[in-house]
mmCIF file of C-alpha atoms in Angstrom:
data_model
loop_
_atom_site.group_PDB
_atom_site.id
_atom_site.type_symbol
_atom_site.label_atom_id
_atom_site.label_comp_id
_atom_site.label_asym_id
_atom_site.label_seq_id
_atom_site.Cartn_x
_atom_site.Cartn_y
_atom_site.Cartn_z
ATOM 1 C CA UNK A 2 115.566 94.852 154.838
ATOM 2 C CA UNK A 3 114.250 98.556 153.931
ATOM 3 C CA UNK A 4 115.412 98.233 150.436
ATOM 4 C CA UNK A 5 113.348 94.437 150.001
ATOM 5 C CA UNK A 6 110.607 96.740 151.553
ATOM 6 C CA UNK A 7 110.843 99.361 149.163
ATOM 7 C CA UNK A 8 111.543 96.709 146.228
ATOM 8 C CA UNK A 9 108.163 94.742 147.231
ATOM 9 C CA UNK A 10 106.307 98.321 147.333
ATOM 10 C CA UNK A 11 107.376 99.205 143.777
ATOM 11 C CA UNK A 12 106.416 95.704 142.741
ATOM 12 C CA UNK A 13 102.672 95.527 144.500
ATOM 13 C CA UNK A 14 102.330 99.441 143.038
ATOM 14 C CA UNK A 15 103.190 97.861 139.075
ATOM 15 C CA UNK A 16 100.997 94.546 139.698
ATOM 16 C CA UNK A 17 97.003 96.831 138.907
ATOM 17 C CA UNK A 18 98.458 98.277 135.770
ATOM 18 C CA UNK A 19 100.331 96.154 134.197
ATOM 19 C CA UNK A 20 97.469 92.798 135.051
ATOM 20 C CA UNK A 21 94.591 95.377 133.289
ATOM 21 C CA UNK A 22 97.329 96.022 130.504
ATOM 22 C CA UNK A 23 97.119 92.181 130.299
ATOM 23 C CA UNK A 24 93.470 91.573 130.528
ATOM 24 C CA UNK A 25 93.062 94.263 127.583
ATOM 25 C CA UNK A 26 95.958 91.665 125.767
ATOM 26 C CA UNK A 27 93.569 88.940 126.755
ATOM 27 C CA UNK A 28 90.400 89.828 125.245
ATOM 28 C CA UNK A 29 91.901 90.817 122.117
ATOM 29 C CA UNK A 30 93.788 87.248 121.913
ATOM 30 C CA UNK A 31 89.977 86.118 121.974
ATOM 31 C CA UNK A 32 89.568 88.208 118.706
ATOM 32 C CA UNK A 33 92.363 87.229 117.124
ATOM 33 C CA UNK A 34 91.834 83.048 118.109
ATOM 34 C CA UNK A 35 88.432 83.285 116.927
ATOM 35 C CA UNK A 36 89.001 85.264 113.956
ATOM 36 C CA UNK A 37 91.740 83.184 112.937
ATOM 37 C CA UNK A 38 89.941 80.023 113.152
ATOM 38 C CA UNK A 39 86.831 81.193 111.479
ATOM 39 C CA UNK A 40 89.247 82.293 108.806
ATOM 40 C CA UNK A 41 90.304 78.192 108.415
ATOM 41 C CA UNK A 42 93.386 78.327 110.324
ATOM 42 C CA UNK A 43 94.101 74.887 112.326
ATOM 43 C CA UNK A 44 93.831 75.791 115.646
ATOM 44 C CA UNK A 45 97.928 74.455 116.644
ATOM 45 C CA UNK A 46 98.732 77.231 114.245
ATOM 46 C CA UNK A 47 96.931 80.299 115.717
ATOM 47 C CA UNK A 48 97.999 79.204 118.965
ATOM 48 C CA UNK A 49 101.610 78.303 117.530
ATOM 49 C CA UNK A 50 102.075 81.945 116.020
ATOM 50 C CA UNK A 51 100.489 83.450 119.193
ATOM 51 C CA UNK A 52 103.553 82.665 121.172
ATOM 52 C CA UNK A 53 106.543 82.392 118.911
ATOM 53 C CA UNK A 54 105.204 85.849 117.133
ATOM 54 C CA UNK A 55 103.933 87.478 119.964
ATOM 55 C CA UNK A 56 102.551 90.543 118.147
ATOM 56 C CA UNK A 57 99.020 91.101 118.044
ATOM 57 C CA UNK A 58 98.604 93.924 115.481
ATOM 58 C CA UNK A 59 101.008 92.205 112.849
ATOM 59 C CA UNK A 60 99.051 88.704 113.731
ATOM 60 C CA UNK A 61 95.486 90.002 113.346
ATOM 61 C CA UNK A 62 96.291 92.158 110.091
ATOM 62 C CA UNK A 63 97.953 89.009 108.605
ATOM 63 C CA UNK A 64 94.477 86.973 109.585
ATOM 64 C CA UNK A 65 92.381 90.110 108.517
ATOM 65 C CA UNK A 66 93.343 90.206 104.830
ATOM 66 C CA UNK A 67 93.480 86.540 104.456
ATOM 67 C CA UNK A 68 90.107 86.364 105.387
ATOM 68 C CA UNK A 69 88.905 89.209 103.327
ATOM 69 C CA UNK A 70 90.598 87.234 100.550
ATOM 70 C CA UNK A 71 93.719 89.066 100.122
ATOM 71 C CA UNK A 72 96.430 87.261 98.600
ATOM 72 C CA UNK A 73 99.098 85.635 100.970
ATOM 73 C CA UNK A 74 101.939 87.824 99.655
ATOM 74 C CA UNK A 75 100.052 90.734 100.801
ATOM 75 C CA UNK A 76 99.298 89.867 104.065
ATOM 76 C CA UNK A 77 102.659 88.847 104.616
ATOM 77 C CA UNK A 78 103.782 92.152 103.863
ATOM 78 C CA UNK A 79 101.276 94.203 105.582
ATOM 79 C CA UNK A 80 102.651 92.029 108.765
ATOM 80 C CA UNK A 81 105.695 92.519 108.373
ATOM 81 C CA UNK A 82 105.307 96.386 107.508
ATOM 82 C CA UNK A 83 103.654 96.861 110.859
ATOM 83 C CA UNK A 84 106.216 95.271 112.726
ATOM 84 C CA UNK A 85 109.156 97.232 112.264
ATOM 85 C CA UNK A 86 107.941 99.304 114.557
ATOM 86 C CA UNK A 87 109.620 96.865 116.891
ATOM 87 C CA UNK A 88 113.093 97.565 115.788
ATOM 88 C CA UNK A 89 112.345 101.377 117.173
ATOM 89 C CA UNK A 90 110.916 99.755 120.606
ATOM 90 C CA UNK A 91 114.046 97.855 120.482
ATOM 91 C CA UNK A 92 116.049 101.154 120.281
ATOM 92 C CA UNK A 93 114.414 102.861 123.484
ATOM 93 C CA UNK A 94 114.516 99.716 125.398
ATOM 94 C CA UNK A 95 117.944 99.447 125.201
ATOM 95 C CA UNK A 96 118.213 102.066 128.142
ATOM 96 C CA UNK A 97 116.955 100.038 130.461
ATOM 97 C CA UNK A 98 117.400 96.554 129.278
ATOM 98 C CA UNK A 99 120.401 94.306 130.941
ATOM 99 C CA UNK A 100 123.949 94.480 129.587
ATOM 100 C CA UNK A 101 124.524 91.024 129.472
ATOM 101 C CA UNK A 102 124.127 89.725 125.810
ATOM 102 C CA UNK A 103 122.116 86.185 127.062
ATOM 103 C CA UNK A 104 119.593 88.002 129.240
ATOM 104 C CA UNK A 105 118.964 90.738 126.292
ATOM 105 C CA UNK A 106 118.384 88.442 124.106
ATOM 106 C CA UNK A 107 115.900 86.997 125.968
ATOM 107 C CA UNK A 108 114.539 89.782 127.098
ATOM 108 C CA UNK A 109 114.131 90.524 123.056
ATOM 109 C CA UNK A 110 110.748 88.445 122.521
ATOM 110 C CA UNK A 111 109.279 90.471 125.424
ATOM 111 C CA UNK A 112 109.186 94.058 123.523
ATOM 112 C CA UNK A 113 105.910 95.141 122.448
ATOM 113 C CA UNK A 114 104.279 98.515 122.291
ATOM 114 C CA UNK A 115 102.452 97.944 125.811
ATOM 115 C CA UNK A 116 105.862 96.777 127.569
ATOM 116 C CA UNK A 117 108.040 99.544 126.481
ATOM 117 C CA UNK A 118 105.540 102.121 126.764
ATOM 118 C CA UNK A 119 104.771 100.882 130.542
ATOM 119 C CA UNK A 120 108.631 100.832 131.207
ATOM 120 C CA UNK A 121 109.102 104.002 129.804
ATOM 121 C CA UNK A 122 106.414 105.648 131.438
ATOM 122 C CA UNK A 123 108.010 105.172 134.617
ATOM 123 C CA UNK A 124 109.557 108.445 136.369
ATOM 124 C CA UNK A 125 111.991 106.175 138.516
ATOM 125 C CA UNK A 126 115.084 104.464 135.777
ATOM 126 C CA UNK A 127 115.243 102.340 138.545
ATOM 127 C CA UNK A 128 111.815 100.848 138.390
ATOM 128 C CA UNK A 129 112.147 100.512 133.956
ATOM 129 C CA UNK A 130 113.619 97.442 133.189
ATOM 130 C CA UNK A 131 110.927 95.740 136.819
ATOM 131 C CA UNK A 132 108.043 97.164 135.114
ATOM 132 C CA UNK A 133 109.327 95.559 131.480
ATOM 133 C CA UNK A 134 109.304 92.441 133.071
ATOM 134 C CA UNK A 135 105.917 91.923 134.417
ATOM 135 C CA UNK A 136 104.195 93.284 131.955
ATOM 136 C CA UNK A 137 106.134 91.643 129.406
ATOM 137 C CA UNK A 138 105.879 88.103 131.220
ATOM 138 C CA UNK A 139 101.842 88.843 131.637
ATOM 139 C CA UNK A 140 101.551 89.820 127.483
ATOM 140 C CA UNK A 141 103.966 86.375 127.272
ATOM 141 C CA UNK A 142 100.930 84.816 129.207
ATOM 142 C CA UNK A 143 97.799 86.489 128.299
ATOM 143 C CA UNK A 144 98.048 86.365 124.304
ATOM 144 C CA UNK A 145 98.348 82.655 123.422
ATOM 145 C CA UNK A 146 95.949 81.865 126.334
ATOM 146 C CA UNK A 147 93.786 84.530 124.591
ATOM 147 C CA UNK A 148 94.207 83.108 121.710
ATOM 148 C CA UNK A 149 93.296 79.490 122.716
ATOM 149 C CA UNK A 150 90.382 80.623 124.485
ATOM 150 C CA UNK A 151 89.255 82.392 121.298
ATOM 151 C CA UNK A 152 89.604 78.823 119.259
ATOM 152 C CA UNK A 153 87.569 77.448 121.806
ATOM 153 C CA UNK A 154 84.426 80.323 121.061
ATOM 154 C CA UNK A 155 85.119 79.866 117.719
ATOM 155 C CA UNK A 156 84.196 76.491 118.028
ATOM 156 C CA UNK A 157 81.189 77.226 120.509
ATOM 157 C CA UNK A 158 80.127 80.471 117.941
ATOM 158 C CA UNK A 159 81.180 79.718 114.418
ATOM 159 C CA UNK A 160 80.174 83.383 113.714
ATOM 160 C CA UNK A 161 82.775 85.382 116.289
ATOM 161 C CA UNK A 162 81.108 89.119 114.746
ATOM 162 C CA UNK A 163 78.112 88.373 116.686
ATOM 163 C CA UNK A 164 80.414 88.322 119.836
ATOM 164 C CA UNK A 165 81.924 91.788 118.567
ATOM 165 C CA UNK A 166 85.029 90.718 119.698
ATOM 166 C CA UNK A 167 86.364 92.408 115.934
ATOM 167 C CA UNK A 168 85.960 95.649 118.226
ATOM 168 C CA UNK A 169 88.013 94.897 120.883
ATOM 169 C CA UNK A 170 91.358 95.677 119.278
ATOM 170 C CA UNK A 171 90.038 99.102 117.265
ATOM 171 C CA UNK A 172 88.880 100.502 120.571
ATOM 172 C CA UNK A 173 92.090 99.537 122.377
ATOM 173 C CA UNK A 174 94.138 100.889 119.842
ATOM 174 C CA UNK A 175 92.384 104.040 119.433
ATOM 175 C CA UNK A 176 92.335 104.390 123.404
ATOM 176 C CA UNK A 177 95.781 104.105 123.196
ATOM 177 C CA UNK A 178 96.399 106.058 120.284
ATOM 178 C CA UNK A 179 94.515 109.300 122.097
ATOM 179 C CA UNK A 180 96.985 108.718 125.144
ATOM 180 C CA UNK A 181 100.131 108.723 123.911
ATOM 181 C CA UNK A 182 99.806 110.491 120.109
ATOM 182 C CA UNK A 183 101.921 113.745 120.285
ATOM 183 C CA UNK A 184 101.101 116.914 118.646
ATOM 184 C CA UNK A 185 103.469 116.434 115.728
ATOM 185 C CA UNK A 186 102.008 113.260 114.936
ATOM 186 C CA UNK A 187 98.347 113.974 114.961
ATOM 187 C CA UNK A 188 98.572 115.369 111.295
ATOM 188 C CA UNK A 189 100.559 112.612 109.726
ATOM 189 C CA UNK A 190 98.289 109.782 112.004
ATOM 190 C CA UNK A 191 95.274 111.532 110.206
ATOM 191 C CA UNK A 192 97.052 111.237 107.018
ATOM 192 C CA UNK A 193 97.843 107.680 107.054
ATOM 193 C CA UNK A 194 94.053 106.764 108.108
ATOM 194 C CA UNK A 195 92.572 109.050 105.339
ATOM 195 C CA UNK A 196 94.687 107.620 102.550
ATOM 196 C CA UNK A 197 94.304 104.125 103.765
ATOM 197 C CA UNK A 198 90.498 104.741 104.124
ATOM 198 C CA UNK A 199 90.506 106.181 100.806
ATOM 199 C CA UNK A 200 92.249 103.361 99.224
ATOM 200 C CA UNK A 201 90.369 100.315 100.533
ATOM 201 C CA UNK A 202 87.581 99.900 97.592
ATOM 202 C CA UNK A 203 90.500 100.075 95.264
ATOM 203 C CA UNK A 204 93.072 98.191 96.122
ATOM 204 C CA UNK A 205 93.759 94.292 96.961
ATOM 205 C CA UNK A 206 92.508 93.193 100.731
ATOM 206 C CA UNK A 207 95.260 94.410 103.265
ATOM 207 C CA UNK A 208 97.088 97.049 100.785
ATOM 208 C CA UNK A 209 95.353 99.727 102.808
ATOM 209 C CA UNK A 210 97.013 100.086 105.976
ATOM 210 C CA UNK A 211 100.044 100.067 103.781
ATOM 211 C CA UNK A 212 99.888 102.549 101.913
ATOM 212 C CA UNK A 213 98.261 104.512 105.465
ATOM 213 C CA UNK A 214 102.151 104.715 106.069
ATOM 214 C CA UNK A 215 102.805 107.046 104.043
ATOM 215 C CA UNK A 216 101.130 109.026 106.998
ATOM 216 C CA UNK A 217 104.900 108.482 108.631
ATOM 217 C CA UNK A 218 106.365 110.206 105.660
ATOM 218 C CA UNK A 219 104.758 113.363 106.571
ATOM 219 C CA UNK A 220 105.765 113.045 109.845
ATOM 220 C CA UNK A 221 109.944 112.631 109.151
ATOM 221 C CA UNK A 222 109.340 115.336 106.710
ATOM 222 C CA UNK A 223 108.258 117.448 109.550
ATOM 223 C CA UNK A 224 110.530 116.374 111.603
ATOM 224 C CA UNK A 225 113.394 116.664 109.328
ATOM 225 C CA UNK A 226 112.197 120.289 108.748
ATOM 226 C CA UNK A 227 112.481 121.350 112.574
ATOM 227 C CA UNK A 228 115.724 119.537 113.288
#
């Protein structure tokens, strides 16, 4: 009986976090549906994407430069670039995920930078893999429903910039950026955004933020010169 007590306490205390986490997921879904839409997506697609995909920086870069009139190849890219961050999510959840090879797999679609970085950020081991799962379930939820309910404004507001929904996932990332950005990778982070800022009026829609990367260079380099 104690320990369901003490399970249901550690449970209630993740619920407030991890539901704002999801709220944040929420209104940027909004961006992304009506961004996507006004871009001249069908609206099955964007909601389609929203859950099999399941990545909202990789989804709204890919709708970004399509709408800016990049070519398809180079959105594709840029996604797909930004994505492999997952792989090293994948890495550090892998301490706290279950052994069993059906439930990891499954488990697999849930890893995102919010749900690992919640886990993580947990002092209890214990409590990781619990606080993976609702927040990853709640992301699972709040993104496609996001997402639909940003089709649905785009139909309501053809123009979604007058909403300034577009700012919703800057200032989230940059809120999260300030939080969790170590020391060692403030120089290459302002790196990457001054060569991809740099590069914008001369290259192709979406080739930016690629070549912002080489930001992470700098930062291996460092890294490599410390180990």
């Amino acid at each position: 009986m104690m320990l369901f007590m003490r399970s249901l306490q550690r449970t209630s205390s993740l619920l407030p976090p991890a539901l704002a986490i999801a709220a944040a997921v929420l209104v940027v879904g909004v961006a992304y549906g009506s961004a996507a839409l006004a871009a001249g997506f069908p609206p099955w697609l964007v909601i389609l994407v929203a859950v099999l995909v399941l990545s909202a920086s990789s989804e709204l870069l890919f709708v970004g430069v399509i709408a800016a009139g990049g070519q398809p190849w180079v959105a594709v890219v840029a996604a797909l670039v930004v994505n492999v961050r997952n792989a090293v999510y994948g890495f550090s959840a892998s301490s706290f995920l279950p052994r069993q090879r059906l439930l990891r797999l499954l488990s697999a679609h849930l890893v995102n930078d919010e749900s690992v970085a919640f886990a993580l950020a947990q002092p209890q081991p214990a409590v990781r893999l619990r606080a993976f799962r609702i927040l990853g379930v709640a992301i699972v939820i709040a993104w496609p429903l996001g997402a639909a309910l940003g089709v649905l404004i785009g139909y309501l507001a053809p123009d979604p910039g007058r909403l300034g929904l577009d700012a919703a996932f800057p200032a989230i990332f940059v809120a999260i950026l300030i939080g969790t950005c170590p020391r060692s990778a403030v120089v290459p982070a302002v790196v990457g955004a001054a060569i991809a800022v740099a590069a914008t009026p001369f290259v192709p829609a979406g080739a930016a933020p690629i070549l912002g990367l080489v930001g992470l260079l700098a930062l291996v380099k460092m890294r490599g010169r410390h180990a």
